[in-house]
C-alpha cells in the first residue's frame, strides 16, 4: 500500500487533530500548509464580504443625498437649461452739501462673450448687426481669448437701450454671446470733475489681485477721485438669480422657487460738503487760466470748493467712447487731467511769512512789538514803506527785510560756537515747528494722489552743499516763502483754516456723510500745531490790515462795504520759467471764520491784483449767496488771456 492510500485511510478513520504530532511531521508534513491556508481563507471571506457591504452602503447613502437631498449638484448638471442672472447693485449716489444730486446711475449694457462657446460665427453679418468694424471685433475677440476661453468677458461695453434693442432678438442665433446689464455713471453737474473722479471697467490685471476677488470681468469700479476712495461703500453687493429657460432661451420661471437666489444690496450714498453754486462760480472765474482754488469750512475741515484749472466736464469720462475722450484729455498740452490743488507744489511766497512769524513767536525770539528796519541790503522789498515797528505793520506791508531778520533770529540762536553748525541745528528746530501745520506731509484728504510738498531739512542742504558748506545766507529765501519750500493749494487753504482756529485744524475732506452716518472718524479729530493760541491773536490784526488797512497789499479783496472783515495775505511767487505766479489766502469773517480760501494763479503776477479780488468774489458768493461787484468778474474774465502762458 502506498503512502497516499495510507494517508487517506488515516484521515477517514480519525480527525486531523487526533493524528500524533510525530506522524503529522514525518508521515504527511508536506500536506499541512495547504490545509492551514484553506482554513485561513475561509475566515477572511467574511471580512471581505463585510467591506463590500459597507462600501455599497456608503455609495448608496451618498447617491441618495446627491439626488434627493442636495439640489446644488442638480443645479450644476442643469446649467444648460438654467440661466444665471447676476443682479448688479445700484452704485451709491453723490450729493452736494445742500442735497442737490450730482452723480446718478443710468442703465447700460455690455455684450459679453465666452470664446469657447462661439461656434460657426458669421463674422460679417455679426459685425453688420452691431455696426462694428471687423478689425475692432477681431481685436476684442483676441483680448477676450487672452483673458479666458471659458469665462465671460466684455466684447462691447456701455451699449444704450436703443443699441441693445437692435441686437437682442438676434443673439439667440449667436451662441457664446450674452447681455450683461449694469448701471453707468451719469452727471447732473458740469463741475468738480477732479474731485468726483470717474468709473471704469476692471482690467484683467486687477482681477488677478486678491484685493479685487469680489469682482468679475465686466464689473465697474472707481478709478480716481471720490469714486475710488469710497469704492467699498459705493459698490454695494451683487445678487444672483437662477431662471429656468427652454432651448430657445425663453424664461420659464424661477428655479426651485428662488431657493438659490440672493438679493443685491445697493451701495451707500455720499453726501459731500461741496457747495455746487460756489464750485460752479469758482470754475467760471478760473476759465482760461491755470491754477487752483480751495475753500474750506475751518470749523469742520469740510471742503466747500475745489477748483483745478484747466478743468473738464465729468461726463467726458463716462459712457461709450470714453477711452478716446480720455486720450484726448491726456494728450492736451494744458494738462486738464492734472489735479492741481493736490498735486501741484509751488513755493508759497509771502503767505508763508505768517508761518515763519508764528514759529518765531513760539520760540520766543521775537514779540508782537519787535521792530526791524527795512534794510534792502539784506533782501529787496517790493513795497515802499517806513520801517515796521511791530508785526502787524510788517504783515500789512509784507516787508521782506523784516521777515528775513525774523527768520535769521529764529535760526541763528547761538546753539553752537560754529555758525554753520548753529544754522543746521536752528533749521532742524524750525522745520519741526513748521511741519506741525501739516506741511511737508500728506494731510490725508479723502482723494488719492495727494502730494506731500516739501519743507527742507538740514540733510537736504548737506546733500546739496556738504555738511559744512552752507549757512543762513544760503537758505535765507525760506524767510519769504521761496527757495526749496513747496506746498499744495490744499495745504495753503489749510494754513488759513489753522490760523482761523487759533492753532488747530481738521483734516480737509469732501464727504460729510456716508449713508445715514457721518464722515469717517479720522475727519472728526483735531490736529494741534505747536503754536499756542495767543500768538495767532498777534498776527490776525495784521492780516485784517492787509485787506482793509490803508496801504495794505490786498485792498482789492475788501468786503467792508458789506460789513464783512477779511483777514488775508497776498503772495507773489517768483518763477524762473516765466511770469511770476499770484496767490492770495484768507478767511472770513475775521471774528467768526466760516470760510478759509487759497487762490493760486499761474503766471498772473502780483497776488494783490489778480488772486485777491478772485478770492473776495468767492467769499462774497459763499457768505452772501450773491455777487454785487460784477465789475471784478468782468475784469478777471476780460483779462484772462494774460494769465495764459504762451506755448511755442
Coordinates of C-alpha atoms in Angstrom, one line a residue:
X1 CA 0.0 0.0 0.0
X2 CA 1.4 3.3 -1.0
X3 CA 1.8 6.3 1.4
X4 CA -1.1 8.3 -0.2
X5 CA -3.5 5.4 0.4
X6 CA -2.5 5.1 4.0
X7 CA -2.9 8.9 4.4
X8 CA -6.5 8.7 3.0
X9 CA -7.4 5.8 5.2
X10 CA -5.9 7.5 8.2
X11 CA -7.9 10.7 7.5
X12 CA -11.1 8.7 7.1
X13 CA -10.6 6.9 10.3
X14 CA -9.7 9.8 12.7
X15 CA -9.7 13.6 12.8
X16 CA -6.7 15.5 11.8
X17 CA -6.3 16.9 15.3
X18 CA -6.0 13.3 16.6
X19 CA -3.1 12.4 14.4
X20 CA 0.1 12.2 16.5
X21 CA 2.4 15.2 16.1
X22 CA 5.2 12.9 15.0
X23 CA 3.1 11.3 12.4
X24 CA 2.0 14.7 11.1
X25 CA 5.5 15.9 10.8
X26 CA 7.0 12.7 9.4
X27 CA 4.2 11.0 7.6
X28 CA 2.3 13.8 5.8
X29 CA 4.2 17.1 6.7
X30 CA 4.0 18.2 3.1
X31 CA 0.2 18.4 3.2
X32 CA -0.2 20.5 6.4
X33 CA 0.5 24.0 5.0
X34 CA -2.2 23.5 2.3
X35 CA -4.8 22.6 4.9
X36 CA -3.9 25.6 7.1
X37 CA -4.3 28.1 4.2
X38 CA -7.7 26.7 3.4
X39 CA -8.9 27.4 6.9
X40 CA -7.4 30.9 6.9
X41 CA -9.1 31.9 3.7
X42 CA -12.4 30.6 5.0
X43 CA -12.2 33.2 7.8
X44 CA -11.1 36.1 5.6
X45 CA -14.1 35.6 3.3
X46 CA -16.4 37.1 5.9
X47 CA -14.2 40.2 6.4
X48 CA -14.1 40.9 2.6
X49 CA -17.8 40.5 2.4
X50 CA -18.3 42.9 5.2
X51 CA -16.1 45.6 3.5
X52 CA -18.0 45.3 0.2
X53 CA -21.3 45.7 2.0
X54 CA -20.1 48.8 3.9
X55 CA -18.8 50.4 0.8
X56 CA -22.0 49.7 -1.1
X57 CA -24.0 51.3 1.7
X58 CA -21.8 54.4 1.7
X59 CA -22.2 54.8 -2.0
X60 CA -25.9 54.3 -1.7
X61 CA -26.2 56.9 1.0
X62 CA -24.1 59.4 -1.0
X63 CA -26.2 58.9 -4.1
X64 CA -29.4 59.4 -2.1
X65 CA -28.0 62.7 -0.7
X66 CA -26.9 64.0 -4.0
X67 CA -30.0 63.0 -6.0
X68 CA -32.7 63.6 -3.4
X69 CA -31.5 65.9 -0.6
X70 CA -28.9 68.3 -2.2
X71 CA -30.1 70.2 -5.2
X72 CA -26.8 72.0 -5.9
X73 CA -25.4 69.1 -7.9
X74 CA -28.6 69.0 -9.9
X75 CA -28.2 72.8 -10.4
X76 CA -24.7 72.2 -11.8
X77 CA -25.9 69.4 -14.1
X78 CA -28.8 71.5 -15.3
X79 CA -26.8 74.6 -16.2
X80 CA -27.6 74.0 -19.9
X81 CA -31.3 74.6 -19.1
X82 CA -30.8 77.3 -16.4
X83 CA -29.9 80.9 -16.8
X84 CA -27.7 82.5 -14.1
X85 CA -28.6 86.2 -13.9
X86 CA -26.2 88.5 -11.9
X87 CA -28.0 91.4 -10.3
X88 CA -25.7 94.4 -10.4
X89 CA -26.5 96.7 -7.4
X90 CA -27.1 100.4 -7.7
X91 CA -24.0 102.3 -7.1
X92 CA -24.3 104.9 -4.3
X93 CA -25.3 108.4 -5.4
X94 CA -23.4 111.6 -4.7
X95 CA -25.0 114.8 -3.4
X96 CA -23.7 118.2 -2.5
X97 CA -24.0 119.8 0.9
X98 CA -27.5 121.1 0.1
X99 CA -28.9 117.8 -1.0
X100 CA -28.5 118.5 -4.7
X101 CA -27.9 115.4 -6.8
X102 CA -24.5 115.5 -8.6
X103 CA -23.9 111.9 -9.7
X104 CA -26.5 109.3 -10.5
X105 CA -26.9 105.9 -12.3
X106 CA -28.1 105.2 -15.9
X107 CA -28.8 101.7 -17.2
X108 CA -26.3 100.5 -19.9
X109 CA -25.5 97.1 -21.3
X110 CA -22.3 95.1 -22.1
X111 CA -22.1 92.4 -24.8
X112 CA -20.3 89.5 -23.2
X113 CA -18.6 86.6 -24.9
X114 CA -17.3 83.2 -23.9
X115 CA -14.8 82.4 -26.7
X116 CA -15.0 78.6 -26.3
X117 CA -18.8 78.6 -26.9
X118 CA -18.6 80.7 -30.1
X119 CA -19.5 78.3 -33.0
X120 CA -19.6 78.9 -36.7
X121 CA -19.8 82.6 -36.4
X122 CA -20.8 84.6 -39.5
X123 CA -18.4 87.5 -38.6
X124 CA -19.5 89.8 -41.4
X125 CA -23.2 89.5 -40.5
X126 CA -22.5 89.8 -36.8
X127 CA -20.4 93.0 -37.3
X128 CA -23.1 94.4 -39.6
X129 CA -25.7 93.8 -36.9
X130 CA -23.5 95.5 -34.3
X131 CA -22.4 98.3 -36.6
X132 CA -18.9 97.4 -35.6
X133 CA -15.8 97.4 -37.8
X134 CA -14.4 93.9 -38.4
X135 CA -10.9 94.8 -37.2
X136 CA -12.3 96.1 -33.9
X137 CA -14.2 92.9 -33.5
X138 CA -11.2 90.8 -34.1
X139 CA -9.1 92.8 -31.6
X140 CA -11.9 92.5 -29.0
X141 CA -12.1 88.7 -29.5
X142 CA -8.4 88.4 -29.2
X143 CA -8.4 90.3 -25.9
X144 CA -11.3 88.0 -24.7
X145 CA -9.4 84.9 -25.6
X146 CA -6.3 86.2 -23.9
X147 CA -8.3 86.7 -20.7
X148 CA -10.0 83.3 -20.7
X149 CA -11.6 81.0 -23.2
X150 CA -14.1 79.6 -20.7
X151 CA -15.1 82.8 -18.8
X152 CA -17.3 85.6 -20.0
X153 CA -15.6 88.9 -20.7
X154 CA -17.0 92.1 -22.2
X155 CA -16.8 92.4 -26.0
X156 CA -18.6 95.8 -26.3
X157 CA -19.3 98.0 -23.3
X158 CA -21.9 100.6 -22.5
X159 CA -24.5 99.9 -25.1
X160 CA -27.5 102.2 -24.8
X161 CA -31.1 100.9 -24.6
X162 CA -31.7 101.6 -28.3
X163 CA -28.5 99.9 -29.3
X164 CA -29.4 96.9 -27.2
X165 CA -32.9 96.7 -28.8
X166 CA -31.3 96.4 -32.2
X167 CA -29.4 93.2 -31.5
X168 CA -31.1 91.5 -28.6
X169 CA -33.6 89.5 -30.6
X170 CA -30.8 88.1 -32.8
X171 CA -28.5 87.0 -30.1
X172 CA -30.1 83.5 -29.9
X173 CA -28.5 82.8 -33.3
X174 CA -25.0 83.5 -31.9
X175 CA -24.0 81.0 -29.2
X176 CA -21.4 82.3 -26.8
X177 CA -22.7 85.8 -26.7
X178 CA -24.9 87.3 -23.9
X179 CA -26.0 90.6 -22.5
X180 CA -25.0 91.9 -19.1
X181 CA -26.9 94.9 -17.7
X182 CA -25.3 97.3 -15.3
X183 CA -25.6 100.9 -14.2
X184 CA -23.2 103.6 -15.6
X185 CA -22.5 106.9 -14.0
X186 CA -24.2 110.0 -15.4
X187 CA -23.8 113.5 -14.1
X188 CA -26.2 116.2 -13.0
X189 CA -23.3 118.7 -12.7
X190 CA -20.8 120.0 -15.2
X191 CA -18.3 120.8 -12.4
X192 CA -16.0 119.2 -9.9
X193 CA -14.5 116.5 -12.3
X194 CA -11.2 116.4 -10.5
X195 CA -12.8 115.5 -7.1
X196 CA -15.6 113.3 -8.3
X197 CA -13.3 111.1 -10.4
X198 CA -14.6 108.5 -12.8
X199 CA -15.7 104.9 -13.0
X200 CA -14.2 102.4 -15.5
X201 CA -14.2 98.6 -16.3
X202 CA -11.9 96.5 -14.2
X203 CA -8.9 95.2 -16.1
X204 CA -7.7 91.6 -16.3
X205 CA -4.6 92.6 -14.4
X206 CA -6.6 93.9 -11.4
X207 CA -8.7 90.7 -11.4
X208 CA -5.6 88.7 -10.7
X209 CA -5.1 90.6 -7.4
X210 CA -6.7 89.2 -4.2
X211 CA -7.8 92.8 -3.4
X212 CA -10.4 92.5 -6.2
X213 CA -11.6 89.0 -5.5
X214 CA -15.2 90.1 -5.3
X215 CA -15.1 91.5 -8.9
X216 CA -15.7 89.7 -12.2
X217 CA -14.8 90.6 -15.7
X218 CA -17.0 93.4 -16.9
X219 CA -17.5 95.0 -13.5
X220 CA -17.0 98.7 -13.0
X221 CA -15.0 100.3 -10.2
X222 CA -13.9 103.7 -9.2
X223 CA -10.7 104.7 -10.9
X224 CA -9.9 108.1 -9.4
X225 CA -11.3 110.7 -7.0
X226 CA -14.1 110.0 -4.6
X227 CA -15.3 107.1 -6.8
X228 CA -12.0 105.3 -6.0
X229 CA -11.5 106.4 -2.4
X230 CA -15.0 105.3 -1.3
X231 CA -15.3 102.3 -3.7
X232 CA -16.1 99.8 -0.9
X233 CA -19.2 101.7 0.3
X234 CA -20.3 102.8 -3.2
X235 CA -20.1 99.5 -4.9
X236 CA -22.8 97.6 -3.0
X237 CA -23.2 93.8 -3.2
X238 CA -24.2 91.8 -6.2
X239 CA -27.2 89.4 -6.2
X240 CA -27.8 86.2 -8.3
X241 CA -31.0 84.8 -9.7
X242 CA -31.4 81.4 -11.4
X243 CA -34.1 81.1 -14.1
X244 CA -35.4 78.1 -16.0
X245 CA -35.2 78.5 -19.8
X246 CA -36.1 76.4 -22.7
X247 CA -33.8 75.6 -25.7
X248 CA -34.7 78.9 -27.3
X249 CA -33.7 80.8 -24.2
X250 CA -37.2 81.8 -23.2
X251 CA -37.6 82.1 -19.4
X252 CA -39.9 79.6 -17.8
X253 CA -39.8 80.8 -14.2
X254 CA -37.6 80.7 -11.1
X255 CA -35.6 77.6 -10.4
X256 CA -36.9 75.8 -7.3
X257 CA -38.9 78.8 -6.2
X258 CA -35.8 81.0 -6.0
X259 CA -34.2 78.9 -3.3
X260 CA -30.7 79.6 -4.5
X261 CA -31.3 83.3 -5.4
X262 CA -29.6 86.1 -3.5
X263 CA -30.7 89.7 -3.4
X264 CA -28.4 92.6 -4.4
X265 CA -27.6 95.3 -1.9
X266 CA -27.3 98.9 -3.2
X267 CA -24.2 101.0 -2.4
X268 CA -24.3 103.7 0.2
X269 CA -24.8 107.4 -0.9
X270 CA -22.2 110.0 -0.4
X271 CA -23.2 113.4 1.0
X272 CA -20.4 115.8 0.2
X273 CA -19.5 119.2 1.7
X274 CA -19.3 120.8 -1.7
X275 CA -21.3 123.9 -2.4
X276 CA -22.3 123.4 -6.0
X277 CA -23.0 127.0 -6.7
X278 CA -19.7 128.1 -5.2
X279 CA -17.9 125.4 -7.2
X280 CA -19.5 126.4 -10.4
X281 CA -18.7 130.1 -9.7
X282 CA -15.0 129.3 -9.0
X283 CA -14.7 127.4 -12.3
X284 CA -16.2 130.3 -14.1
X285 CA -13.7 132.7 -12.6
X286 CA -10.8 130.4 -13.4
X287 CA -11.8 129.9 -17.1
X288 CA -8.8 130.1 -19.5
X289 CA -6.4 130.2 -16.5
X290 CA -4.1 127.6 -14.9
X291 CA -4.1 127.2 -11.1
X292 CA -6.4 126.3 -8.2
X293 CA -8.9 127.5 -5.7
X294 CA -9.6 125.6 -2.5
X295 CA -12.2 126.7 0.0
X296 CA -12.7 125.1 3.5
X297 CA -15.0 125.4 6.4
X298 CA -12.4 125.9 9.2
X299 CA -14.7 124.7 11.9
X300 CA -15.0 121.3 10.4
X301 CA -12.4 120.8 7.7
X302 CA -15.2 120.3 5.1
X303 CA -14.1 121.3 1.5
X304 CA -16.6 123.9 0.1
X305 CA -15.0 124.3 -3.3
X306 CA -12.2 122.5 -5.2
X307 CA -11.2 124.1 -8.5
X308 CA -8.4 122.8 -10.7
X309 CA -7.9 124.7 -13.9
X310 CA -7.9 123.9 -16.7
X311 CA -10.9 121.7 -16.0
X312 CA -13.3 119.5 -17.9
X313 CA -16.9 118.2 -17.6
X314 CA -17.1 114.9 -15.6
X315 CA -19.4 113.4 -18.3
X316 CA -16.4 113.3 -20.7
X317 CA -15.1 110.2 -18.8
X318 CA -18.4 108.3 -18.9
X319 CA -20.3 106.3 -21.5
X320 CA -19.4 104.8 -24.8
X321 CA -16.2 106.3 -26.4
X322 CA -14.8 107.2 -23.0
X323 CA -11.4 105.8 -23.9
X324 CA -11.0 108.1 -26.9
X325 CA -12.0 111.1 -24.9
X326 CA -9.7 110.2 -22.1
X327 CA -6.7 110.1 -24.5
X328 CA -7.7 113.5 -25.9
X329 CA -7.5 114.9 -22.3
X330 CA -4.3 113.1 -21.6
X331 CA -2.6 114.5 -24.7
X332 CA -3.9 118.0 -24.2
X333 CA -0.8 120.2 -23.6
X334 CA -2.6 122.2 -20.9
X335 CA -2.9 119.0 -18.8
X336 CA -6.5 119.2 -17.8
X337 CA -6.3 115.8 -16.0
X338 CA -3.6 117.2 -13.6
X339 CA -5.2 117.7 -10.2
X340 CA -3.5 121.0 -9.3
X341 CA -4.9 121.5 -5.7
X342 CA -3.5 118.2 -4.7
X343 CA -0.5 117.6 -7.0
X344 CA 1.0 120.9 -8.0
X345 CA 3.5 122.1 -5.4
X346 CA 4.7 125.7 -5.5
X347 CA 6.7 128.0 -3.2
X348 CA 4.0 129.8 -1.2
X349 CA 5.6 133.2 -1.5
X350 CA 4.7 135.9 1.1
X351 CA 1.8 133.9 2.5
X352 CA 4.5 131.8 4.3
X353 CA 5.7 134.8 6.2
X354 CA 2.7 134.2 8.6
X355 CA 4.0 130.7 9.4
X356 CA 7.6 132.0 10.0
X357 CA 6.3 134.7 12.3
X358 CA 4.3 132.2 14.4
X359 CA 7.3 129.9 14.7
X360 CA 9.5 132.9 15.9
X361 CA 6.8 133.9 18.4
X362 CA 6.5 130.4 19.7
X363 CA 10.3 130.1 20.1
X364 CA 10.4 133.4 21.9
X365 CA 12.9 135.1 19.6
X366 CA 10.5 138.0 18.8
X367 CA 7.4 139.6 20.3
X368 CA 4.4 141.2 18.6
X369 CA 6.2 144.5 19.1
X370 CA 9.6 143.6 17.8
X371 CA 10.9 146.1 15.2
X372 CA 13.3 145.6 12.4
X373 CA 14.5 148.1 9.8
X374 CA 13.5 147.7 6.1
X375 CA 17.2 147.1 5.2
X376 CA 17.1 146.3 1.5
X377 CA 20.8 145.4 1.5
X378 CA 19.7 142.2 3.1
X379 CA 16.9 141.4 0.6
X380 CA 14.9 143.6 -1.8
X381 CA 11.5 144.8 -0.7
X382 CA 8.8 145.2 -3.4
X383 CA 6.8 147.9 -1.4
X384 CA 7.8 151.4 -0.4
X385 CA 7.1 152.0 3.3
X386 CA 8.6 153.1 6.6
X387 CA 10.3 150.7 9.0
X388 CA 7.8 148.3 10.5
X389 CA 7.6 148.9 14.3
X390 CA 5.5 145.8 15.0
X391 CA 4.5 142.5 13.4
X392 CA 1.0 143.8 12.3
X393 CA 2.6 146.6 10.2
X394 CA 5.2 144.1 8.8
X395 CA 2.4 141.8 7.7
X396 CA 0.3 144.6 6.2
X397 CA 3.3 145.9 4.2
X398 CA 4.7 142.4 3.5
X399 CA 8.2 143.7 4.3
X400 CA 10.8 141.2 3.0
X401 CA 13.8 142.6 5.1
X402 CA 11.6 142.4 8.3
X403 CA 10.9 138.7 7.8
X404 CA 14.5 138.0 6.7
X405 CA 15.6 139.2 10.1
X406 CA 12.8 137.3 11.9
X407 CA 14.0 134.1 10.4
X408 CA 17.7 134.8 11.0
X409 CA 16.9 135.4 14.6
X410 CA 15.0 132.1 14.7
X411 CA 17.7 130.0 13.0
X412 CA 20.9 131.6 14.5
X413 CA 20.4 131.3 18.2
X414 CA 23.9 130.6 19.4
X415 CA 23.4 126.9 20.0
X416 CA 26.9 126.2 18.7
X417 CA 30.2 128.1 18.5
X418 CA 30.3 127.2 14.8
X419 CA 27.9 129.4 12.9
X420 CA 27.3 126.7 10.2
X421 CA 26.5 124.1 12.8
X422 CA 24.3 126.6 14.6
X423 CA 22.3 127.2 11.3
X424 CA 22.0 123.4 11.0
X425 CA 20.6 123.0 14.5
X426 CA 18.3 126.0 14.1
X427 CA 16.9 124.8 10.8
X428 CA 16.0 121.4 12.3
X429 CA 14.0 123.1 15.1
X430 CA 12.3 125.5 12.6
X431 CA 11.3 122.5 10.4
X432 CA 9.8 120.6 13.4
X433 CA 7.6 123.6 14.2
X434 CA 6.6 124.2 10.6
X435 CA 5.6 120.6 10.0
X436 CA 3.1 120.8 12.8
X437 CA 0.9 122.8 10.4
X438 CA 0.5 119.7 8.3
X439 CA 3.2 120.8 5.8
X440 CA 5.8 118.5 4.2
X441 CA 3.4 115.6 4.6
X442 CA 0.1 114.3 3.2
X443 CA -2.8 115.9 5.1
X444 CA -4.9 112.8 4.4
X445 CA -7.7 114.2 2.3
X446 CA -10.2 111.6 1.0
X447 CA -8.8 111.6 -2.5
X448 CA -5.8 109.7 -3.9
X449 CA -2.6 111.1 -5.4
X450 CA -2.1 113.8 -2.7
X451 CA 1.5 115.1 -2.7
X452 CA 3.4 115.9 0.4
X453 CA 5.1 119.1 -0.7
X454 CA 8.5 119.8 0.8
X455 CA 9.8 121.6 3.9
X456 CA 13.7 121.5 3.6
X457 CA 15.8 119.8 6.2
X458 CA 19.4 120.1 7.2
X459 CA 20.1 116.8 5.5
X460 CA 18.8 118.2 2.2
X461 CA 21.3 121.1 2.3
X462 CA 24.0 118.7 3.5
X463 CA 23.4 116.7 0.3
X464 CA 23.3 119.9 -1.8
X465 CA 26.3 121.8 -0.4
X466 CA 28.1 119.4 2.0
X467 CA 27.9 119.1 5.8
X468 CA 29.5 122.5 6.5
X469 CA 29.0 124.0 3.0
X470 CA 26.0 126.2 3.9
X471 CA 24.8 128.8 6.4
X472 CA 21.8 131.1 6.9
X473 CA 22.8 133.2 3.9
X474 CA 22.4 130.1 1.7
X475 CA 18.9 129.5 2.8
X476 CA 17.5 133.0 3.6
X477 CA 14.9 132.7 0.8
X478 CA 12.9 130.5 3.1
X479 CA 12.1 133.6 5.1
X480 CA 9.9 134.9 2.3
X481 CA 8.4 131.6 1.2
X482 CA 10.8 130.9 -1.7
X483 CA 13.6 128.5 -2.2
X484 CA 13.1 124.8 -1.5
X485 CA 9.7 125.2 0.1
X486 CA 6.8 123.6 -1.8
X487 CA 3.2 123.4 -0.8
X488 CA -0.1 122.5 -2.5
X489 CA -3.2 124.6 -2.8
X490 CA -5.0 122.4 -0.3
X491 CA -2.1 122.9 2.2
X492 CA -2.3 126.7 1.8
X493 CA -6.0 126.7 2.4
X494 CA -5.4 124.5 5.5
X495 CA -2.9 127.1 6.8
X496 CA -5.6 129.7 6.7
X497 CA -8.1 127.3 8.5
X498 CA -5.4 126.7 11.2
X499 CA -4.9 130.4 11.8
X500 CA -8.6 131.0 11.8
X501 CA -8.9 128.3 14.5
X502 CA -6.0 129.8 16.5
X503 CA -3.8 126.7 16.3
X504 CA -5.6 123.6 15.2
X505 CA -7.2 122.1 12.1
X506 CA -9.4 119.2 11.0
X507 CA -8.2 117.1 8.1
X508 CA -9.7 118.5 5.0
X509 CA -12.3 116.2 3.5
X510 CA -15.1 116.1 0.9
X511 CA -17.6 113.6 2.4
X512 CA -19.6 114.8 5.4
X513 CA -22.0 111.8 5.4
X514 CA -21.9 108.1 4.3
X515 CA -25.4 106.7 4.0
X516 CA -27.1 107.6 7.3
X517 CA -23.7 108.0 9.1
X518 CA -21.4 111.0 9.4
X519 CA -17.9 111.3 8.0
X520 CA -15.1 108.8 8.7
X521 CA -13.7 109.1 12.2
X522 CA -10.3 110.4 11.1
X523 CA -12.0 113.5 9.8
X524 CA -13.5 114.4 13.2
X525 CA -10.3 114.7 15.1
X526 CA -8.5 117.9 15.8
X527 CA -4.8 118.3 14.9
X528 CA -3.0 120.9 17.0
X529 CA 0.1 122.8 16.0
X530 CA 3.0 123.5 18.3
X531 CA 1.9 127.2 18.5
X532 CA 0.0 128.5 21.5
X533 CA -3.3 130.4 20.7
X534 CA -2.2 133.8 21.8
X535 CA 0.4 134.0 19.1
X536 CA -2.3 133.7 16.4
X537 CA -4.1 136.6 18.0
X538 CA -1.0 138.6 17.5
X539 CA -0.9 138.2 13.7
X540 CA -4.6 138.3 12.8
X541 CA -4.9 142.1 13.1
X542 CA -2.1 142.5 10.6
X543 CA -3.9 140.1 8.2
X544 CA -7.0 142.3 8.5
X545 CA -4.9 145.4 7.8
X546 CA -3.7 143.7 4.6
X547 CA -7.2 143.8 3.2
X548 CA -8.9 146.8 4.9
X549 CA -5.9 148.9 6.1
X550 CA -4.7 151.9 4.2
X551 CA -1.8 150.8 2.0
X552 CA -2.5 147.1 2.6
X553 CA -1.3 144.8 -0.2
X554 CA -4.7 143.1 -0.5
X555 CA -7.1 146.1 -0.6
X556 CA -8.8 144.6 -3.7
X557 CA -10.2 141.8 -1.5
X558 CA -12.0 144.1 0.8
X559 CA -15.7 143.4 1.6
X560 CA -16.0 146.2 4.2
X561 CA -18.9 147.7 2.2
X562 CA -20.9 144.6 3.2
X563 CA -19.8 144.7 6.8
X564 CA -17.5 141.6 6.3
X565 CA -14.0 141.7 7.7
X566 CA -11.5 139.6 5.7
X567 CA -8.1 138.5 7.2
X568 CA -5.7 137.6 4.4
X569 CA -2.2 137.7 2.9
X570 CA -1.0 138.3 -0.6
X571 CA 1.8 136.5 -2.3
X572 CA 3.8 136.9 -5.5
X573 CA 5.8 133.8 -6.2
X574 CA 9.0 134.1 -8.2
X575 CA 9.1 131.9 -11.3
X576 CA 12.3 131.2 -13.1
X577 CA 10.4 129.8 -16.1
X578 CA 8.1 132.8 -16.9
X579 CA 6.0 135.5 -15.3
X580 CA 5.5 135.3 -11.5
X581 CA 2.6 133.3 -10.0
X582 CA -0.1 135.1 -8.0
X583 CA -1.5 133.9 -4.7
X584 CA -3.9 135.1 -2.0
X585 CA -5.0 133.2 1.1
X586 CA -7.6 134.4 3.6
X587 CA -10.5 133.6 5.9
X588 CA -13.7 135.5 6.7
X589 CA -15.4 136.9 8.7
X590 CA -12.3 137.5 10.8
X591 CA -14.3 137.5 14.0
X592 CA -16.2 134.2 13.3
X593 CA -14.5 132.4 10.4
X594 CA -16.9 130.5 8.2
X595 CA -14.7 130.1 5.1
X596 CA -10.9 129.8 4.6
X597 CA -9.7 130.1 1.0
X598 CA -6.5 129.9 -1.1
X599 CA -6.2 131.1 -4.7
X600 CA -3.2 130.3 -6.8
X601 CA -3.0 131.5 -10.4
X602 CA 0.0 130.6 -12.6
X603 CA 1.9 133.4 -14.4
X604 CA -0.6 136.1 -13.1
X605 CA 1.9 138.5 -11.5
X606 CA 1.0 140.3 -8.2
X607 CA -1.3 138.4 -5.9
X608 CA -2.9 141.6 -4.8
X609 CA -4.2 142.5 -8.3
X610 CA -5.5 139.1 -9.5
X611 CA -5.7 136.4 -6.8
X612 CA -7.0 138.8 -4.1
X613 CA -10.1 140.0 -6.0
X614 CA -10.9 136.5 -7.1
X615 CA -10.8 135.2 -3.5
X616 CA -13.0 138.0 -2.3
X617 CA -15.6 137.2 -5.0
X618 CA -15.7 133.6 -3.8
X619 CA -16.1 134.8 -0.2
X620 CA -18.9 137.2 -1.2
X621 CA -20.6 134.4 -3.1
X622 CA -20.5 132.0 -0.2
X623 CA -21.4 134.3 2.6
X624 CA -24.0 136.5 0.8
X625 CA -25.2 133.9 -1.8
X626 CA -24.9 136.5 -4.5
X627 CA -22.3 138.8 -6.0
X628 CA -22.8 142.5 -6.5
X629 CA -19.3 143.5 -7.5
X630 CA -19.7 142.3 -11.1
X631 CA -17.0 144.8 -12.3
X632 CA -14.4 142.4 -10.8
X633 CA -15.9 139.5 -12.7
X634 CA -15.7 141.4 -15.9
X635 CA -12.1 142.4 -15.2
X636 CA -10.9 138.9 -14.3
X637 CA -12.7 137.3 -17.3
X638 CA -11.7 140.1 -19.8
X639 CA -8.0 139.9 -18.9
X640 CA -7.9 136.2 -18.7
X641 CA -5.7 136.0 -21.7
X642 CA -2.7 137.5 -19.8
X643 CA -2.8 134.5 -17.4
X644 CA -2.2 132.0 -20.1
X645 CA 1.4 131.1 -20.7
X646 CA 2.1 131.3 -24.4
X647 CA 3.3 128.0 -25.9
X648 CA 5.5 127.8 -28.9

